[in-house]
Amino acid sequence: MSESSGSTIERFKGRMKNTASFLRRGLPFASGVFATLVAILIYHYVLVLPNQLTTEDVNASVAQVMASATAPPAYSAQVYQVIQPSLVLIQTEERHQNAESVSGLGSGVIVNSFGDILTSLHVIAGATRITVTFADGTESEAQLMMEMPELDLAVIQALDTPLVIVPATLGNPSSMRIGDEAYVVGNPFGLYGSMSSGVISGFDRTFRVPSSNIEIPGMIQFDAAANPGNSGGPLLNRAGHVIGIVTGLVNPTDENFFVGIGFAVPINVAVGGMGGSPPY
């Protein structure tokens, strides 16, 4: 073998060694690159990624929540729940000498833990029999305990009271203003537990009791509907507190139906006539 051939073989062997050395050094790097590429492919094509919310998605979710939300009850509904256990239906019977009887009806409200019922005097005036019906359905005869003719008010008490007596909460008429909400709950035309709503229309009005010469000053004027059967029932504020006792209405005709002007005795005056004092 010639000297030039030997040199060529040696150079070839050297290059092979260099190539092998390069491959040994580059193999870890290539493996890392390959692993990274595989991880990227798995992340994008195998894993399920959440979709980004759009404005329409957010609006739809908000609309769904708002549609399922329960609105708070109206003030009137809360007022009714507060006063209903204290409301009383009053029915009267008046017998005449000719054996004929005349029936009447009205409303009343329990004002203390003794079961005293405050009502209008003209509701029970002349009655030979008074029957009261409480919110739980208890029915009993009642007797007159006190008259306040100057205010057209009376206090009656049932002979048989329910096991649980729920007196109404008495409010402060002096805290009311013209335009404040006002509610009337009673038994117009015998329709038990009927409710009407309106506003306070005025203060310090004078009301003449029908078929009498009695004039009652300092009355509360309101425009919540009141009809025969509402007399003696409560006038309420938006908290369900009694601020007056419904006494009468004004009608420019001879008819006895409501035209927008009703009157109530302020509850502080009524309770004062009973010999008590309001809780404020």
Tab-separated table of C-alpha atoms in Angstrom:
chain	number	residue	atom	x	y	z
A	1	MET	CA	0.000	0.000	0.000
A	2	SER	CA	1.267	3.372	-0.924
A	3	GLU	CA	1.834	6.217	1.480
A	4	SER	CA	-0.939	8.344	-0.121
A	5	SER	CA	-3.495	5.547	0.289
A	6	GLY	CA	-2.640	5.178	3.950
A	7	SER	CA	-3.148	8.878	4.532
A	8	THR	CA	-6.572	8.771	2.899
A	9	ILE	CA	-7.703	5.892	5.075
A	10	GLU	CA	-6.515	7.653	8.192
A	11	ARG	CA	-8.370	10.811	7.229
A	12	PHE	CA	-11.543	8.795	6.606
A	13	LYS	CA	-11.291	7.127	10.001
A	14	GLY	CA	-10.833	10.515	11.644
A	15	ARG	CA	-13.922	11.879	9.955
A	16	MET	CA	-15.952	8.853	11.042
A	17	LYS	CA	-14.838	9.358	14.620
A	18	ASN	CA	-15.768	13.039	14.472
A	19	THR	CA	-19.204	12.206	13.034
A	20	ALA	CA	-19.847	9.613	15.707
A	21	SER	CA	-18.786	12.071	18.396
A	22	PHE	CA	-21.115	14.720	16.935
A	23	LEU	CA	-24.033	12.323	16.884
A	24	ARG	CA	-23.393	11.306	20.491
A	25	ARG	CA	-23.336	14.956	21.555
A	26	GLY	CA	-26.456	15.976	19.552
A	27	LEU	CA	-28.693	13.046	20.471
A	28	PRO	CA	-29.963	14.513	23.828
A	29	PHE	CA	-30.729	17.825	22.157
A	30	ALA	CA	-32.689	16.148	19.367
A	31	SER	CA	-34.594	14.066	21.892
A	32	GLY	CA	-35.586	17.212	23.803
A	33	VAL	CA	-36.797	18.927	20.660
A	34	PHE	CA	-38.827	15.883	19.708
A	35	ALA	CA	-40.418	15.682	23.155
A	36	THR	CA	-41.338	19.356	23.014
A	37	LEU	CA	-43.008	18.951	19.644
A	38	VAL	CA	-45.003	15.954	20.917
A	39	ALA	CA	-46.144	17.944	24.008
A	40	ILE	CA	-47.302	20.828	21.832
A	41	LEU	CA	-49.294	18.498	19.621
A	42	ILE	CA	-50.957	16.842	22.631
A	43	TYR	CA	-51.829	20.222	24.193
A	44	HIS	CA	-53.483	21.548	21.029
A	45	TYR	CA	-55.162	18.426	19.651
A	46	VAL	CA	-55.808	16.081	22.578
A	47	LEU	CA	-56.683	18.305	25.543
A	48	VAL	CA	-60.118	20.047	25.391
A	49	LEU	CA	-59.649	23.715	26.164
A	50	PRO	CA	-62.548	25.905	27.433
A	51	ASN	CA	-63.984	28.341	24.931
A	52	GLN	CA	-63.569	32.030	25.635
A	53	LEU	CA	-66.834	33.725	26.732
A	54	THR	CA	-68.279	36.257	24.352
A	55	THR	CA	-70.354	39.338	25.167
A	56	GLU	CA	-73.452	37.478	23.973
A	57	ASP	CA	-72.709	34.602	26.383
A	58	VAL	CA	-72.419	37.007	29.318
A	59	ASN	CA	-75.638	38.842	28.413
A	60	ALA	CA	-77.515	35.561	28.067
A	61	SER	CA	-76.324	34.393	31.486
A	62	VAL	CA	-77.323	37.677	33.116
A	63	ALA	CA	-80.755	37.572	31.474
A	64	GLN	CA	-81.299	34.007	32.681
A	65	VAL	CA	-80.412	34.909	36.270
A	66	MET	CA	-82.635	38.000	36.232
A	67	ALA	CA	-85.550	36.017	34.835
A	68	SER	CA	-85.311	33.456	37.626
A	69	ALA	CA	-84.963	36.067	40.410
A	70	THR	CA	-87.929	36.525	42.763
A	71	ALA	CA	-89.043	40.115	43.233
A	72	PRO	CA	-89.637	41.303	46.811
A	73	PRO	CA	-93.302	41.465	47.887
A	74	ALA	CA	-95.194	44.725	47.519
A	75	TYR	CA	-95.672	46.880	50.597
A	76	SER	CA	-99.409	46.271	50.359
A	77	ALA	CA	-98.912	42.494	50.580
A	78	GLN	CA	-96.765	42.895	53.687
A	79	VAL	CA	-99.305	45.273	55.246
A	80	TYR	CA	-102.063	42.713	54.750
A	81	GLN	CA	-100.027	39.934	56.336
A	82	VAL	CA	-99.328	42.131	59.360
A	83	ILE	CA	-102.917	43.225	60.033
A	84	GLN	CA	-104.956	40.201	58.922
A	85	PRO	CA	-104.612	38.236	62.219
A	86	SER	CA	-105.980	41.274	64.107
A	87	LEU	CA	-108.963	41.930	61.846
A	88	VAL	CA	-112.488	41.134	63.087
A	89	LEU	CA	-115.775	40.822	61.207
A	90	ILE	CA	-118.696	42.277	63.176
A	91	GLN	CA	-122.295	41.267	62.480
A	92	THR	CA	-125.224	42.754	64.332
A	93	GLU	CA	-128.898	42.036	64.757
A	94	GLU	CA	-131.444	44.542	65.944
A	95	ARG	CA	-134.919	43.343	66.909
A	96	HIS	CA	-137.866	45.696	66.833
A	97	GLN	CA	-141.160	45.527	68.689
A	98	ASN	CA	-142.932	44.194	65.626
A	99	ALA	CA	-140.647	41.132	65.780
A	100	GLU	CA	-138.782	42.235	62.670
A	101	SER	CA	-134.999	42.188	62.818
A	102	VAL	CA	-132.473	44.336	61.025
A	103	SER	CA	-128.984	43.012	60.402
A	104	GLY	CA	-125.829	45.005	59.941
A	105	LEU	CA	-122.137	44.467	59.550
A	106	GLY	CA	-118.858	46.240	60.038
A	107	SER	CA	-115.226	45.794	60.923
A	108	GLY	CA	-113.117	45.930	64.037
A	109	VAL	CA	-109.509	45.525	65.088
A	110	ILE	CA	-107.963	43.925	68.180
A	111	VAL	CA	-105.973	46.617	69.967
A	112	ASN	CA	-104.563	44.915	73.071
A	113	SER	CA	-103.677	41.550	74.583
A	114	PHE	CA	-106.980	41.469	76.503
A	115	GLY	CA	-108.827	41.002	73.228
A	116	ASP	CA	-110.515	44.419	73.236
A	117	ILE	CA	-111.943	45.197	69.819
A	118	LEU	CA	-112.104	48.805	68.675
A	119	THR	CA	-114.824	49.674	66.185
A	120	SER	CA	-117.212	52.461	65.195
A	121	LEU	CA	-120.125	53.081	67.534
A	122	HIS	CA	-122.622	53.345	64.688
A	123	VAL	CA	-121.744	49.769	63.675
A	124	ILE	CA	-123.139	48.275	66.894
A	125	ALA	CA	-125.501	51.044	68.066
A	126	GLY	CA	-128.941	49.648	68.947
A	127	ALA	CA	-127.879	46.037	68.336
A	128	THR	CA	-129.529	43.375	70.475
A	129	ARG	CA	-126.995	40.811	69.361
A	130	ILE	CA	-123.361	41.272	68.342
A	131	THR	CA	-121.411	38.454	66.695
A	132	VAL	CA	-117.704	38.644	65.913
A	133	THR	CA	-115.600	36.413	63.692
A	134	PHE	CA	-111.840	36.296	64.148
A	135	ALA	CA	-109.186	35.605	61.530
A	136	ASP	CA	-108.850	31.965	62.564
A	137	GLY	CA	-112.591	31.396	62.054
A	138	THR	CA	-113.554	31.563	65.722
A	139	GLU	CA	-117.066	32.972	66.034
A	140	SER	CA	-118.490	34.341	69.254
A	141	GLU	CA	-121.084	36.677	70.657
A	142	ALA	CA	-119.671	39.925	71.941
A	143	GLN	CA	-120.711	42.564	74.430
A	144	LEU	CA	-120.311	46.302	74.530
A	145	MET	CA	-117.626	47.419	76.970
A	146	MET	CA	-117.304	51.161	76.299
A	147	GLU	CA	-118.908	53.888	74.222
A	148	MET	CA	-117.243	57.059	72.958
A	149	PRO	CA	-120.092	58.830	71.149
A	150	GLU	CA	-118.094	62.040	70.717
A	151	LEU	CA	-115.704	60.038	68.515
A	152	ASP	CA	-118.218	57.547	67.129
A	153	LEU	CA	-116.133	54.749	68.660
A	154	ALA	CA	-116.900	51.727	70.783
A	155	VAL	CA	-115.009	48.902	72.463
A	156	ILE	CA	-116.480	45.407	72.407
A	157	GLN	CA	-115.191	42.105	73.724
A	158	ALA	CA	-115.928	38.562	72.617
A	159	LEU	CA	-117.352	36.105	75.116
A	160	ASP	CA	-115.233	33.348	73.592
A	161	THR	CA	-111.853	34.428	72.254
A	162	PRO	CA	-109.374	32.411	70.163
A	163	LEU	CA	-106.530	30.580	71.896
A	164	VAL	CA	-104.099	33.041	70.344
A	165	ILE	CA	-104.934	36.738	70.302
A	166	VAL	CA	-102.894	38.915	67.973
A	167	PRO	CA	-103.288	42.630	68.756
A	168	ALA	CA	-102.479	45.103	66.027
A	169	THR	CA	-99.450	47.354	66.243
A	170	LEU	CA	-100.514	50.958	66.784
A	171	GLY	CA	-98.719	53.588	64.767
A	172	ASN	CA	-98.180	57.312	65.065
A	173	PRO	CA	-100.538	59.443	62.939
A	174	SER	CA	-98.401	62.515	63.666
A	175	SER	CA	-95.571	60.996	61.639
A	176	MET	CA	-97.725	60.800	58.525
A	177	ARG	CA	-97.741	63.392	55.751
A	178	ILE	CA	-100.145	64.209	52.946
A	179	GLY	CA	-99.333	61.887	50.077
A	180	ASP	CA	-98.102	59.020	52.266
A	181	GLU	CA	-99.446	55.595	51.387
A	182	ALA	CA	-102.553	54.504	53.268
A	183	TYR	CA	-104.340	51.156	53.349
A	184	VAL	CA	-107.826	50.147	54.447
A	185	VAL	CA	-108.553	46.551	55.443
A	186	GLY	CA	-112.035	45.485	56.420
A	187	ASN	CA	-115.216	43.749	55.344
A	188	PRO	CA	-117.025	45.909	52.758
A	189	PHE	CA	-120.459	44.481	51.991
A	190	GLY	CA	-119.481	41.457	54.084
A	191	LEU	CA	-116.492	40.566	51.895
A	192	TYR	CA	-114.148	39.488	54.664
A	193	GLY	CA	-110.582	40.738	54.679
A	194	SER	CA	-110.784	43.026	51.663
A	195	MET	CA	-107.991	45.523	51.117
A	196	SER	CA	-107.763	48.839	49.299
A	197	SER	CA	-104.922	51.292	48.942
A	198	GLY	CA	-104.514	55.018	48.479
A	199	VAL	CA	-102.870	58.003	50.094
A	200	ILE	CA	-103.403	60.384	52.967
A	201	SER	CA	-105.412	63.241	51.488
A	202	GLY	CA	-105.536	65.618	54.454
A	203	PHE	CA	-105.502	66.126	58.202
A	204	ASP	CA	-107.590	67.911	60.792
A	205	ARG	CA	-110.848	67.435	58.904
A	206	THR	CA	-114.273	67.664	60.549
A	207	PHE	CA	-116.760	64.875	59.901
A	208	ARG	CA	-120.456	64.882	60.750
A	209	VAL	CA	-121.744	61.472	61.804
A	210	PRO	CA	-124.775	60.562	59.645
A	211	SER	CA	-128.186	60.748	61.331
A	212	SER	CA	-126.760	62.699	64.273
A	213	ASN	CA	-125.599	66.125	65.333
A	214	ILE	CA	-122.146	64.864	66.276
A	215	GLU	CA	-119.191	66.479	64.554
A	216	ILE	CA	-115.772	64.922	65.004
A	217	PRO	CA	-112.793	67.254	64.489
A	218	GLY	CA	-109.181	66.291	63.802
A	219	MET	CA	-109.999	63.488	61.370
A	220	ILE	CA	-107.621	61.930	58.827
A	221	GLN	CA	-108.827	62.164	55.238
A	222	PHE	CA	-107.828	59.373	52.836
A	223	ASP	CA	-108.754	58.164	49.361
A	224	ALA	CA	-108.363	54.379	49.766
A	225	ALA	CA	-111.720	52.820	48.891
A	226	ALA	CA	-114.049	52.408	51.879
A	227	ASN	CA	-117.631	51.179	51.626
A	228	PRO	CA	-120.386	49.977	53.989
A	229	GLY	CA	-118.775	47.256	56.100
A	230	ASN	CA	-115.417	49.034	56.332
A	231	SER	CA	-116.591	51.185	59.243
A	232	GLY	CA	-114.674	50.388	62.410
A	233	GLY	CA	-111.780	48.834	60.528
A	234	PRO	CA	-108.159	50.009	60.561
A	235	LEU	CA	-106.451	52.639	58.471
A	236	LEU	CA	-102.835	51.547	58.082
A	237	ASN	CA	-99.472	52.944	57.097
A	238	ARG	CA	-96.992	51.117	54.865
A	239	ALA	CA	-95.592	49.224	57.870
A	240	GLY	CA	-99.003	47.742	58.694
A	241	HIS	CA	-99.403	49.883	61.815
A	242	VAL	CA	-102.866	51.185	62.675
A	243	ILE	CA	-102.964	54.971	62.368
A	244	GLY	CA	-106.735	55.404	62.458
A	245	ILE	CA	-110.180	53.818	62.701
A	246	VAL	CA	-112.295	54.182	59.580
A	247	THR	CA	-115.435	56.101	60.540
A	248	GLY	CA	-117.250	57.318	57.456
A	249	LEU	CA	-117.230	58.666	53.954
A	250	VAL	CA	-118.557	61.668	52.106
A	251	ASN	CA	-120.820	61.313	49.112
A	252	PRO	CA	-122.462	64.391	47.517
A	253	THR	CA	-125.492	62.233	46.722
A	254	ASP	CA	-127.744	60.352	49.094
A	255	GLU	CA	-126.096	57.075	48.105
A	256	ASN	CA	-123.859	55.239	50.549
A	257	PHE	CA	-120.888	54.344	48.385
A	258	PHE	CA	-117.346	55.616	48.100
A	259	VAL	CA	-116.461	58.522	45.829
A	260	GLY	CA	-112.918	59.172	47.013
A	261	ILE	CA	-113.223	60.854	50.403
A	262	GLY	CA	-113.025	58.793	53.580
A	263	PHE	CA	-112.343	59.742	57.182
A	264	ALA	CA	-110.678	57.998	60.120
A	265	VAL	CA	-110.291	58.858	63.793
A	266	PRO	CA	-106.562	59.071	64.598
A	267	ILE	CA	-105.561	56.046	66.646
A	268	ASN	CA	-103.892	58.133	69.361
A	269	VAL	CA	-107.196	59.940	69.939
A	270	ALA	CA	-109.102	56.650	69.938
A	271	VAL	CA	-106.787	54.953	72.413
A	272	GLY	CA	-106.788	58.068	74.570
A	273	GLY	CA	-110.585	57.823	74.744
A	274	MET	CA	-110.200	54.252	76.024
A	275	GLY	CA	-108.178	55.551	78.939
A	276	GLY	CA	-104.905	54.259	77.547
A	277	SER	CA	-101.967	55.826	75.820
A	278	PRO	CA	-100.383	55.106	72.462
A	279	PRO	CA	-97.029	53.259	72.460
A	280	TYR	CA	-94.952	56.223	71.248
